[in-house]
Amino acid sequence: MGTARIGAAAASALHLLCALGVAAAYFLAQRVCLLDLVAHTAQTLRLFLVIEAPITIGVYSWLRRDTHGCSVWKAIGRGLLALPIGAAINAFGAIVLGAPVGVKYWTVTAYWSLLMSLFTFVPAACAFGPSRMDWQRILSFSKLLDAVDYMISVPAYGAIIGAWIGAWPMPLAGKDLGRNGQSVSPMVQLLDI
Amino acid sequence: MAEGSFEKKPRPILRPIFFLLLGLHALAVFLFTRGFLLTRTELSSYSHCHDLPSPNPSPLLLLLLLLPLLVLHEIEIGIEIEILLLLLDAGRAPPSIASSSSFDFVAPSTFFEEKKPWMDKLRVLHKLASDEGSSARIFKAIADPPTTSLQRLKGLTTGGLPTFIDVGNSFGAPAIIEDNLIHQLVKNGKRVLMMGDDTWMQLFPEHFEESHPYPSFNVKDLDTVDNGILEHLLPSLYKDDWDVLIAHFLGVIEPMKNRIVQPISRHIFGVDSTPMIKKLEQYNSILETWWSSREHLSYCDGDHGQTLNGDHGGGTAEEVETSLFAWSMRSPPSSISSVLEENMCKLNLDGEKLCVGTMQQLDFAVTMAALLGVPFPFGSIGRVNPELYALSAGTWDRQRTDAENCKLQSDLEAWMQNYANVLCINCWQVKRYIDLYSATSIIGFSADDLHFVTDLYERALANCSSNTKASCLFGTGVPKEIQDYSVSVLQSQIDAYSHFLESVAKLARSAWTEFDLLLMGIGLGILLLSIIIHILAATWVHILFQSYLKEQGIPGLSYRYFLAFLLVAIRAASFLSNSYILAEGRVANFLLGTTGIMNLWRSVEKGDLKKDEFAFLLLNVIIRFGIGFGLSKQTGGSSYLVSDSLKFVGINEGHLRWLVLEIFPIVFLSLLFVFLLKCIAHVDMSRYMKYFTIMGTVLSYVLIATHWASESILIFISPAFQGIGRNLAPRLVYAIGFGILGLSVLSRILDMKERMTVSERLTNSTVPMLSAWSPTILILLGKQGPFVAFVCIAGAWCIISSSKKFLSGTKSGTLGGLAVDPISVTQWSLLAVCLFYLTGHWCTFDGLRYGAAFIGFDHFNIIRQGILLSIDTFGVSHILPILGLPFIVALQYHDSKKGELKDAILLNLSQVFLIYGLITAITTTFTVLCATIQRRHLMVWGLFAPKYVFDAIGLLVTDALICLAVLYYY
């Protein structure tokens, strides 16, 4: 089985590319589209998703573990399939931690979950596919093997820790400063990328 | 499995630890409470007409007492025929001017080292106060802490000191049950007209002849209340359908009722305080309008000030110094003016002399009562203020106030005689209150203090009769020396009375309003010491357990311990914020969800995913919504809670809704009943015990259903059945529960099942214990009970399952280095907190479900209803979780041979109890720390102190239950 092996420099460069995608999305939202994350949450998250998804899926599909048995297109397909599945799991976690539930919140929660899925599930799905051993290794964090493992697990952990901090109950901010609930705190996660 | 090398039985060693911790906690709570919680019993006695401080006003007097009273901060205007109280709430000023006390608004800037933008805006008051021969004065009014708005209003009208019992309801504004000025005014036929802040309506719901209340909670609205007042005030001034008019302005507003919203108003108003200055200018123009009419005498009084950061409620000089302005239309005689000259005098901006007096908040009620000729409020401990009393001297009809046989006196002597008489009644009234208070309240004054007060009182009265004679020596033919002698005698008499009254006030202040920091510090120190002992004890048990298993390793270094500590530390630290105390349920639920996700993560990592983890997360979502509805109940009552949840799932008003409300609890109750029967049936206990437990449980659940049916509105039930269902059924449930409890204890004492393993015996002891408590707790919780019980059982099951899985996976074939999974115990504790909020409780006194105390009883009995209320409050959050803790230990040994290792299991159980107790102790210590730090915070009596009371009692209940459990299970 052929595996993609890359050095630290290449890993950093690819990771920087992903981060630049986030930065570009942020710039576009703020300066070009004049979107504010608090006021236009759904639109801003959608913009992030549209810009970041191709970059992330493309990069991690190229870094797929089994280069011989799995084509790039297949890896992209796995990433696209993992996107909604990961979003569902993220949404469930967000609701457990206090995300608002209701018709008027579902679009925001859906976009947020898709974005979170992009940072947590999609890279691993693209790179590893259904390989249970690889997934467990990423989850345990302590048994990481190479640069790709770090590229997948560090942003994912950062996003999850950021989401957890962002989901922290804020009795004042949530109620009085016009924030639409707890699930909308992607900036913290984005900064963790 | 290694055989135990641990030969000593753990039982005799471990038990004293729990009792030691209980003792330490009890001592710490006792000392801290003695230093922190101020207690004063409110007496419901009222003064009567024959307690009048002065003769009824003559028609002339009535005319002369025509006084508009303007109180700055919360002004009240009083006029005997027309008393106008204008309340400007300076405590609600925007934070940009928050460095001011309300005294700044009234006094000229020359009285201060630095001039602020808001000073010298009420120029009309300066002009009135500085006029030659003026009958107007500015007073610095000193408030008694705590200086929350409600307490100021209570203090102003009752003449008493605010204490914890008073201020516990600071934001609930209950009606004043003590005797007060407004009550006396109404009782003596005065018509009181109120307009402005609606707090008055809550304090005096039935006192006003006419009222125009306006909501005062809107942060952003500066004008609604003020405009409403102005709409009614100016026309009312020209009408004669009122005797006392209260106009409570809010316009300079910073909403101090709720500290939470302060940051918002900071954002709104910025730092230039322009809205405030505009408002002051508006008030100045209003005052000028009145002045031009010159019909009234006015008083301006500040309610309370505030500190640099916008706080009030505390006792710093900034917060307690307020102002009062008084003006009489007739100047007092010049000889009496000497009394007023004792004031602090300075030049104002125009170079005119202006004097400022001092007045205590305590003195306001009695002084007003003396001026208006109504009895002093019964519970007042204030003194009639000489300066304010002297100001109205020009309005007296001396012919009516002198003794019959000495008609002619100098003005000064007449005033002094009059004042001494008023003080005499004042002293008598205060002495009467102190005597009755000491006789009736639980914590009265000490015998030494009472003796001291009585001695002072008797000395003050000793030469009263000689003074009366001396006062009659005045007249045109009396030599000046004798007149001087008489004045000095009267002065000594006044001094004696004043000394008595000041001593009583000082004594009351020390007893009711001052924190004893030393006691508080010692209490906190003992609590911290107990935590150290707690940790040492837990570590020691851990070492014992490891030595028993002959395993090596340093205890306490597992990451699970670290995570558990982190969770507890986060929760405890959140208590340092008032907002997080309010959101405690949400925080506990969030942390519980976090632990659930961590367990799920770990299962996925190990490739051993079970449905229990998902079920636990789902349960967490259910609890989260339940807590949300429970919080909404704070404003709407339990029916609101249910109807709100029904709206959420799409069920509207009507019969279907009520059908659901009636049917769902019965369905849940039936399911619970089946589940419990199944559990009991599987438990291997003695035949008689099992029979009685099953029969008792069956009967209890039938009786609970009967009780609910008797209260149903869907089905017609005969009155006789209703009577049985309403009162008899709950009492039978309590009796059956008590019976099962007694039997299970007896069964444990006799220890009839020696052939069982320890884990089996632990399970078999726990099931009847929970069976004994659960029906009583269920019926007290009402129709939400079965649902809550299901949540409780499901949550406990998931936690036990998770713990079992974790410990079985630590090391193959052994228990691993851990005696118990600390995360599971933390989850258990968090679940208990969530259940407290899920059942509609919260940590304030109005969060108690008083209705539960009367299930089965129509009449109040302090012990009986107290016990029921305690069971309802602590049942699902303390009693069931702690008595159910052995399940964590028992069920993990259930399927293995290790269940036979008695010492190991008991050590394990000890560690579970120690960790659970430690979690409660740490969170309570933070609450105590918070109460100590925030003791001068605005919300201290509304939030921090009730939270402290709940947590302190919760800690003691936890310790006591653990001790009982140790005795029962070991």
PDB file of N, CA and C in Angstrom, chain B residues 156-233:
ATOM      1  N   LEU B 156     -36.596  54.319  55.469  1.00  0.00           N
ATOM      2  CA  LEU B 156     -37.167  55.654  55.580  1.00  0.00           C
ATOM      3  C   LEU B 156     -38.556  55.626  56.205  1.00  0.00           C
ATOM      4  N   THR B 157     -39.329  54.617  55.874  1.00  0.00           N
ATOM      5  CA  THR B 157     -40.721  54.608  56.351  1.00  0.00           C
ATOM      6  C   THR B 157     -40.897  53.887  57.688  1.00  0.00           C
ATOM      7  N   THR B 158     -40.015  52.940  58.004  1.00  0.00           N
ATOM      8  CA  THR B 158     -40.180  52.229  59.276  1.00  0.00           C
ATOM      9  C   THR B 158     -39.291  52.781  60.377  1.00  0.00           C
ATOM     10  N   GLY B 159     -38.207  53.462  60.003  1.00  0.00           N
ATOM     11  CA  GLY B 159     -37.281  53.959  61.017  1.00  0.00           C
ATOM     12  C   GLY B 159     -36.414  52.870  61.601  1.00  0.00           C
ATOM     13  N   GLY B 160     -36.373  51.723  60.944  1.00  0.00           N
ATOM     14  CA  GLY B 160     -35.558  50.611  61.436  1.00  0.00           C
ATOM     15  C   GLY B 160     -34.313  50.426  60.596  1.00  0.00           C
ATOM     16  N   LEU B 161     -33.528  49.433  60.977  1.00  0.00           N
ATOM     17  CA  LEU B 161     -32.309  49.125  60.233  1.00  0.00           C
ATOM     18  C   LEU B 161     -32.555  47.944  59.315  1.00  0.00           C
ATOM     19  N   PRO B 162     -32.074  48.028  58.084  1.00  0.00           N
ATOM     20  CA  PRO B 162     -32.246  46.879  57.205  1.00  0.00           C
ATOM     21  C   PRO B 162     -31.313  45.742  57.613  1.00  0.00           C
ATOM     22  N   THR B 163     -31.796  44.545  57.494  1.00  0.00           N
ATOM     23  CA  THR B 163     -30.956  43.384  57.826  1.00  0.00           C
ATOM     24  C   THR B 163     -31.134  42.325  56.765  1.00  0.00           C
ATOM     25  N   PHE B 164     -30.511  41.161  57.000  1.00  0.00           N
ATOM     26  CA  PHE B 164     -30.569  40.124  55.978  1.00  0.00           C
ATOM     27  C   PHE B 164     -31.999  39.684  55.701  1.00  0.00           C
ATOM     28  N   ILE B 165     -32.756  39.505  56.757  1.00  0.00           N
ATOM     29  CA  ILE B 165     -34.127  39.025  56.552  1.00  0.00           C
ATOM     30  C   ILE B 165     -34.888  40.038  55.716  1.00  0.00           C
ATOM     31  N   ASP B 166     -34.657  41.313  56.015  1.00  0.00           N
ATOM     32  CA  ASP B 166     -35.283  42.357  55.206  1.00  0.00           C
ATOM     33  C   ASP B 166     -34.806  42.285  53.773  1.00  0.00           C
ATOM     34  N   VAL B 167     -33.471  42.313  53.651  1.00  0.00           N
ATOM     35  CA  VAL B 167     -32.918  42.486  52.329  1.00  0.00           C
ATOM     36  C   VAL B 167     -32.870  41.203  51.528  1.00  0.00           C
ATOM     37  N   GLY B 168     -33.191  40.103  52.150  1.00  0.00           N
ATOM     38  CA  GLY B 168     -33.270  38.861  51.398  1.00  0.00           C
ATOM     39  C   GLY B 168     -34.268  38.958  50.271  1.00  0.00           C
ATOM     40  N   ASN B 169     -35.241  39.824  50.457  1.00  0.00           N
ATOM     41  CA  ASN B 169     -36.249  40.007  49.419  1.00  0.00           C
ATOM     42  C   ASN B 169     -36.057  41.314  48.681  1.00  0.00           C
ATOM     43  N   SER B 170     -34.810  41.766  48.621  1.00  0.00           N
ATOM     44  CA  SER B 170     -34.552  43.097  48.070  1.00  0.00           C
ATOM     45  C   SER B 170     -35.153  43.301  46.695  1.00  0.00           C
ATOM     46  N   PHE B 171     -35.125  42.250  45.873  1.00  0.00           N
ATOM     47  CA  PHE B 171     -35.627  42.416  44.525  1.00  0.00           C
ATOM     48  C   PHE B 171     -36.973  41.754  44.333  1.00  0.00           C
ATOM     49  N   GLY B 172     -37.519  41.287  45.412  1.00  0.00           N
ATOM     50  CA  GLY B 172     -38.864  40.735  45.326  1.00  0.00           C
ATOM     51  C   GLY B 172     -39.881  41.725  45.854  1.00  0.00           C
ATOM     52  N   ALA B 173     -39.406  42.743  46.597  1.00  0.00           N
ATOM     53  CA  ALA B 173     -40.230  43.826  47.096  1.00  0.00           C
ATOM     54  C   ALA B 173     -41.537  43.359  47.726  1.00  0.00           C
ATOM     55  N   PRO B 174     -41.484  42.610  48.797  1.00  0.00           N
ATOM     56  CA  PRO B 174     -42.721  42.214  49.450  1.00  0.00           C
ATOM     57  C   PRO B 174     -43.300  43.384  50.237  1.00  0.00           C
ATOM     58  N   ALA B 175     -44.574  43.284  50.544  1.00  0.00           N
ATOM     59  CA  ALA B 175     -45.208  44.349  51.306  1.00  0.00           C
ATOM     60  C   ALA B 175     -44.570  44.444  52.689  1.00  0.00           C
ATOM     61  N   ILE B 176     -44.486  45.667  53.207  1.00  0.00           N
ATOM     62  CA  ILE B 176     -43.897  45.872  54.529  1.00  0.00           C
ATOM     63  C   ILE B 176     -44.909  45.450  55.586  1.00  0.00           C
ATOM     64  N   ILE B 177     -44.501  44.542  56.429  1.00  0.00           N
ATOM     65  CA  ILE B 177     -45.435  44.096  57.466  1.00  0.00           C
ATOM     66  C   ILE B 177     -45.207  44.833  58.782  1.00  0.00           C
ATOM     67  N   GLU B 178     -44.091  45.542  58.880  1.00  0.00           N
ATOM     68  CA  GLU B 178     -43.827  46.295  60.103  1.00  0.00           C
ATOM     69  C   GLU B 178     -44.618  47.604  60.077  1.00  0.00           C
ATOM     70  N   ASP B 179     -44.752  48.169  61.278  1.00  0.00           N
ATOM     71  CA  ASP B 179     -45.378  49.482  61.375  1.00  0.00           C
ATOM     72  C   ASP B 179     -44.510  50.484  60.614  1.00  0.00           C
ATOM     73  N   ASN B 180     -45.165  51.406  59.926  1.00  0.00           N
ATOM     74  CA  ASN B 180     -44.396  52.371  59.145  1.00  0.00           C
ATOM     75  C   ASN B 180     -45.147  53.681  59.018  1.00  0.00           C
ATOM     76  N   LEU B 181     -44.429  54.660  58.517  1.00  0.00           N
ATOM     77  CA  LEU B 181     -44.979  56.009  58.437  1.00  0.00           C
ATOM     78  C   LEU B 181     -46.224  56.067  57.551  1.00  0.00           C
ATOM     79  N   ILE B 182     -46.176  55.397  56.418  1.00  0.00           N
ATOM     80  CA  ILE B 182     -47.305  55.440  55.493  1.00  0.00           C
ATOM     81  C   ILE B 182     -48.536  54.822  56.159  1.00  0.00           C
ATOM     82  N   HIS B 183     -48.316  53.708  56.877  1.00  0.00           N
ATOM     83  CA  HIS B 183     -49.423  53.064  57.575  1.00  0.00           C
ATOM     84  C   HIS B 183     -50.032  54.030  58.593  1.00  0.00           C
ATOM     85  N   GLN B 184     -49.186  54.720  59.330  1.00  0.00           N
ATOM     86  CA  GLN B 184     -49.679  55.641  60.350  1.00  0.00           C
ATOM     87  C   GLN B 184     -50.423  56.816  59.714  1.00  0.00           C
ATOM     88  N   LEU B 185     -49.917  57.273  58.599  1.00  0.00           N
ATOM     89  CA  LEU B 185     -50.601  58.376  57.917  1.00  0.00           C
ATOM     90  C   LEU B 185     -52.007  57.959  57.506  1.00  0.00           C
ATOM     91  N   VAL B 186     -52.083  56.772  56.893  1.00  0.00           N
ATOM     92  CA  VAL B 186     -53.385  56.289  56.414  1.00  0.00           C
ATOM     93  C   VAL B 186     -54.311  56.046  57.591  1.00  0.00           C
ATOM     94  N   LYS B 187     -53.739  55.450  58.641  1.00  0.00           N
ATOM     95  CA  LYS B 187     -54.554  55.112  59.816  1.00  0.00           C
ATOM     96  C   LYS B 187     -55.090  56.368  60.495  1.00  0.00           C
ATOM     97  N   ASN B 188     -54.361  57.445  60.363  1.00  0.00           N
ATOM     98  CA  ASN B 188     -54.799  58.687  60.991  1.00  0.00           C
ATOM     99  C   ASN B 188     -55.537  59.598  60.015  1.00  0.00           C
ATOM    100  N   GLY B 189     -56.079  58.977  59.005  1.00  0.00           N
ATOM    101  CA  GLY B 189     -56.996  59.692  58.132  1.00  0.00           C
ATOM    102  C   GLY B 189     -56.358  60.541  57.060  1.00  0.00           C
ATOM    103  N   LYS B 190     -55.083  60.386  56.838  1.00  0.00           N
ATOM    104  CA  LYS B 190     -54.444  61.163  55.780  1.00  0.00           C
ATOM    105  C   LYS B 190     -54.626  60.441  54.442  1.00  0.00           C
ATOM    106  N   ARG B 191     -54.913  61.253  53.440  1.00  0.00           N
ATOM    107  CA  ARG B 191     -55.061  60.653  52.101  1.00  0.00           C
ATOM    108  C   ARG B 191     -53.711  60.728  51.385  1.00  0.00           C
ATOM    109  N   VAL B 192     -53.211  59.583  50.984  1.00  0.00           N
ATOM    110  CA  VAL B 192     -51.868  59.529  50.384  1.00  0.00           C
ATOM    111  C   VAL B 192     -51.998  59.299  48.887  1.00  0.00           C
ATOM    112  N   LEU B 193     -51.365  60.168  48.151  1.00  0.00           N
ATOM    113  CA  LEU B 193     -51.362  60.048  46.686  1.00  0.00           C
ATOM    114  C   LEU B 193     -49.944  59.682  46.248  1.00  0.00           C
ATOM    115  N   MET B 194     -49.820  58.630  45.442  1.00  0.00           N
ATOM    116  CA  MET B 194     -48.503  58.162  45.016  1.00  0.00           C
ATOM    117  C   MET B 194     -48.403  58.205  43.500  1.00  0.00           C
ATOM    118  N   MET B 195     -47.249  58.624  43.024  1.00  0.00           N
ATOM    119  CA  MET B 195     -47.005  58.560  41.578  1.00  0.00           C
ATOM    120  C   MET B 195     -45.517  58.279  41.344  1.00  0.00           C
ATOM    121  N   GLY B 196     -45.237  57.483  40.341  1.00  0.00           N
ATOM    122  CA  GLY B 196     -43.836  57.181  40.030  1.00  0.00           C
ATOM    123  C   GLY B 196     -43.510  55.713  40.189  1.00  0.00           C
ATOM    124  N   ASP B 197     -42.310  55.463  40.723  1.00  0.00           N
ATOM    125  CA  ASP B 197     -41.747  54.112  40.838  1.00  0.00           C
ATOM    126  C   ASP B 197     -42.762  53.110  41.414  1.00  0.00           C
ATOM    127  N   ASP B 198     -42.984  52.043  40.682  1.00  0.00           N
ATOM    128  CA  ASP B 198     -44.002  51.080  41.125  1.00  0.00           C
ATOM    129  C   ASP B 198     -43.557  50.227  42.317  1.00  0.00           C
ATOM    130  N   THR B 199     -42.305  50.396  42.756  1.00  0.00           N
ATOM    131  CA  THR B 199     -41.872  49.673  43.965  1.00  0.00           C
ATOM    132  C   THR B 199     -42.759  50.022  45.155  1.00  0.00           C
ATOM    133  N   TRP B 200     -43.220  51.264  45.176  1.00  0.00           N
ATOM    134  CA  TRP B 200     -44.087  51.691  46.278  1.00  0.00           C
ATOM    135  C   TRP B 200     -45.357  50.850  46.349  1.00  0.00           C
ATOM    136  N   MET B 201     -45.845  50.466  45.170  1.00  0.00           N
ATOM    137  CA  MET B 201     -47.090  49.677  45.155  1.00  0.00           C
ATOM    138  C   MET B 201     -46.856  48.297  45.748  1.00  0.00           C
ATOM    139  N   GLN B 202     -45.645  47.778  45.562  1.00  0.00           N
ATOM    140  CA  GLN B 202     -45.349  46.464  46.137  1.00  0.00           C
ATOM    141  C   GLN B 202     -45.144  46.572  47.642  1.00  0.00           C
ATOM    142  N   LEU B 203     -44.558  47.688  48.066  1.00  0.00           N
ATOM    143  CA  LEU B 203     -44.315  47.862  49.498  1.00  0.00           C
ATOM    144  C   LEU B 203     -45.598  48.207  50.249  1.00  0.00           C
ATOM    145  N   PHE B 204     -46.411  49.022  49.618  1.00  0.00           N
ATOM    146  CA  PHE B 204     -47.645  49.481  50.280  1.00  0.00           C
ATOM    147  C   PHE B 204     -48.826  49.224  49.343  1.00  0.00           C
ATOM    148  N   PRO B 205     -49.223  47.960  49.206  1.00  0.00           N
ATOM    149  CA  PRO B 205     -50.213  47.637  48.174  1.00  0.00           C
ATOM    150  C   PRO B 205     -51.588  48.248  48.408  1.00  0.00           C
ATOM    151  N   GLU B 206     -51.953  48.499  49.660  1.00  0.00           N
ATOM    152  CA  GLU B 206     -53.325  48.944  49.909  1.00  0.00           C
ATOM    153  C   GLU B 206     -53.384  50.285  50.633  1.00  0.00           C
ATOM    154  N   HIS B 207     -52.304  51.020  50.615  1.00  0.00           N
ATOM    155  CA  HIS B 207     -52.272  52.214  51.446  1.00  0.00           C
ATOM    156  C   HIS B 207     -52.696  53.484  50.712  1.00  0.00           C
ATOM    157  N   PHE B 208     -52.572  53.501  49.416  1.00  0.00           N
ATOM    158  CA  PHE B 208     -52.730  54.765  48.720  1.00  0.00           C
ATOM    159  C   PHE B 208     -54.170  55.022  48.323  1.00  0.00           C
ATOM    160  N   GLU B 209     -54.573  56.259  48.554  1.00  0.00           N
ATOM    161  CA  GLU B 209     -55.902  56.691  48.145  1.00  0.00           C
ATOM    162  C   GLU B 209     -55.985  56.665  46.616  1.00  0.00           C
ATOM    163  N   GLU B 210     -54.907  57.115  46.026  1.00  0.00           N
ATOM    164  CA  GLU B 210     -54.841  57.149  44.565  1.00  0.00           C
ATOM    165  C   GLU B 210     -53.381  56.914  44.177  1.00  0.00           C
ATOM    166  N   SER B 211     -53.158  56.220  43.095  1.00  0.00           N
ATOM    167  CA  SER B 211     -51.770  55.972  42.720  1.00  0.00           C
ATOM    168  C   SER B 211     -51.602  55.963  41.202  1.00  0.00           C
ATOM    169  N   HIS B 212     -50.449  56.385  40.784  1.00  0.00           N
ATOM    170  CA  HIS B 212     -50.104  56.362  39.357  1.00  0.00           C
ATOM    171  C   HIS B 212     -48.734  55.708  39.222  1.00  0.00           C
ATOM    172  N   PRO B 213     -48.674  54.381  39.362  1.00  0.00           N
ATOM    173  CA  PRO B 213     -47.360  53.714  39.295  1.00  0.00           C
ATOM    174  C   PRO B 213     -46.877  53.537  37.854  1.00  0.00           C
ATOM    175  N   TYR B 214     -45.565  53.580  37.703  1.00  0.00           N
ATOM    176  CA  TYR B 214     -44.958  53.339  36.390  1.00  0.00           C
ATOM    177  C   TYR B 214     -43.821  52.338  36.553  1.00  0.00           C
ATOM    178  N   PRO B 215     -43.678  51.436  35.596  1.00  0.00           N
ATOM    179  CA  PRO B 215     -42.616  50.424  35.737  1.00  0.00           C
ATOM    180  C   PRO B 215     -41.240  51.077  35.746  1.00  0.00           C
ATOM    181  N   SER B 216     -40.389  50.608  36.646  1.00  0.00           N
ATOM    182  CA  SER B 216     -39.105  51.274  36.833  1.00  0.00           C
ATOM    183  C   SER B 216     -37.935  50.407  36.417  1.00  0.00           C
ATOM    184  N   PHE B 217     -38.200  49.331  35.685  1.00  0.00           N
ATOM    185  CA  PHE B 217     -37.125  48.397  35.384  1.00  0.00           C
ATOM    186  C   PHE B 217     -36.497  48.592  34.014  1.00  0.00           C
ATOM    187  N   ASN B 218     -37.109  49.434  33.200  1.00  0.00           N
ATOM    188  CA  ASN B 218     -36.574  49.584  31.853  1.00  0.00           C
ATOM    189  C   ASN B 218     -35.280  50.391  31.880  1.00  0.00           C
ATOM    190  N   VAL B 219     -34.215  49.725  31.462  1.00  0.00           N
ATOM    191  CA  VAL B 219     -32.884  50.323  31.548  1.00  0.00           C
ATOM    192  C   VAL B 219     -32.752  51.560  30.672  1.00  0.00           C
ATOM    193  N   LYS B 220     -33.338  51.459  29.498  1.00  0.00           N
ATOM    194  CA  LYS B 220     -33.055  52.470  28.497  1.00  0.00           C
ATOM    195  C   LYS B 220     -34.054  53.636  28.536  1.00  0.00           C
ATOM    196  N   ASP B 221     -35.081  53.506  29.316  1.00  0.00           N
ATOM    197  CA  ASP B 221     -36.121  54.506  29.301  1.00  0.00           C
ATOM    198  C   ASP B 221     -35.900  55.525  30.411  1.00  0.00           C
ATOM    199  N   LEU B 222     -35.528  56.721  30.020  1.00  0.00           N
ATOM    200  CA  LEU B 222     -35.260  57.757  31.024  1.00  0.00           C
ATOM    201  C   LEU B 222     -36.504  58.549  31.380  1.00  0.00           C
ATOM    202  N   ASP B 223     -37.492  58.502  30.547  1.00  0.00           N
ATOM    203  CA  ASP B 223     -38.532  59.519  30.652  1.00  0.00           C
ATOM    204  C   ASP B 223     -39.922  59.031  31.040  1.00  0.00           C
ATOM    205  N   THR B 224     -40.214  57.754  30.832  1.00  0.00           N
ATOM    206  CA  THR B 224     -41.591  57.317  31.030  1.00  0.00           C
ATOM    207  C   THR B 224     -42.100  57.652  32.427  1.00  0.00           C
ATOM    208  N   VAL B 225     -41.307  57.277  33.429  1.00  0.00           N
ATOM    209  CA  VAL B 225     -41.749  57.490  34.802  1.00  0.00           C
ATOM    210  C   VAL B 225     -41.857  58.981  35.094  1.00  0.00           C
ATOM    211  N   ASP B 226     -40.835  59.731  34.713  1.00  0.00           N
ATOM    212  CA  ASP B 226     -40.829  61.161  35.021  1.00  0.00           C
ATOM    213  C   ASP B 226     -41.961  61.898  34.314  1.00  0.00           C
ATOM    214  N   ASN B 227     -42.157  61.575  33.048  1.00  0.00           N
ATOM    215  CA  ASN B 227     -43.232  62.239  32.319  1.00  0.00           C
ATOM    216  C   ASN B 227     -44.589  61.903  32.921  1.00  0.00           C
ATOM    217  N   GLY B 228     -44.720  60.651  33.324  1.00  0.00           N
ATOM    218  CA  GLY B 228     -45.972  60.234  33.970  1.00  0.00           C
ATOM    219  C   GLY B 228     -46.218  61.021  35.245  1.00  0.00           C
ATOM    220  N   ILE B 229     -45.151  61.226  36.009  1.00  0.00           N
ATOM    221  CA  ILE B 229     -45.304  61.985  37.261  1.00  0.00           C
ATOM    222  C   ILE B 229     -45.689  63.431  36.955  1.00  0.00           C
ATOM    223  N   LEU B 230     -44.972  64.014  36.007  1.00  0.00           N
ATOM    224  CA  LEU B 230     -45.234  65.429  35.704  1.00  0.00           C
ATOM    225  C   LEU B 230     -46.663  65.624  35.207  1.00  0.00           C
ATOM    226  N   GLU B 231     -47.134  64.625  34.497  1.00  0.00           N
ATOM    227  CA  GLU B 231     -48.507  64.706  33.980  1.00  0.00           C
ATOM    228  C   GLU B 231     -49.519  64.814  35.121  1.00  0.00           C
ATOM    229  N   HIS B 232     -49.245  64.105  36.207  1.00  0.00           N
ATOM    230  CA  HIS B 232     -50.198  64.092  37.315  1.00  0.00           C
ATOM    231  C   HIS B 232     -49.817  65.054  38.440  1.00  0.00           C
ATOM    232  N   LEU B 233     -48.516  65.338  38.561  1.00  0.00           N
ATOM    233  CA  LEU B 233     -48.053  66.087  39.733  1.00  0.00           C
ATOM    234  C   LEU B 233     -48.548  67.532  39.726  1.00  0.00           C
TER     235      LEU B 233
END
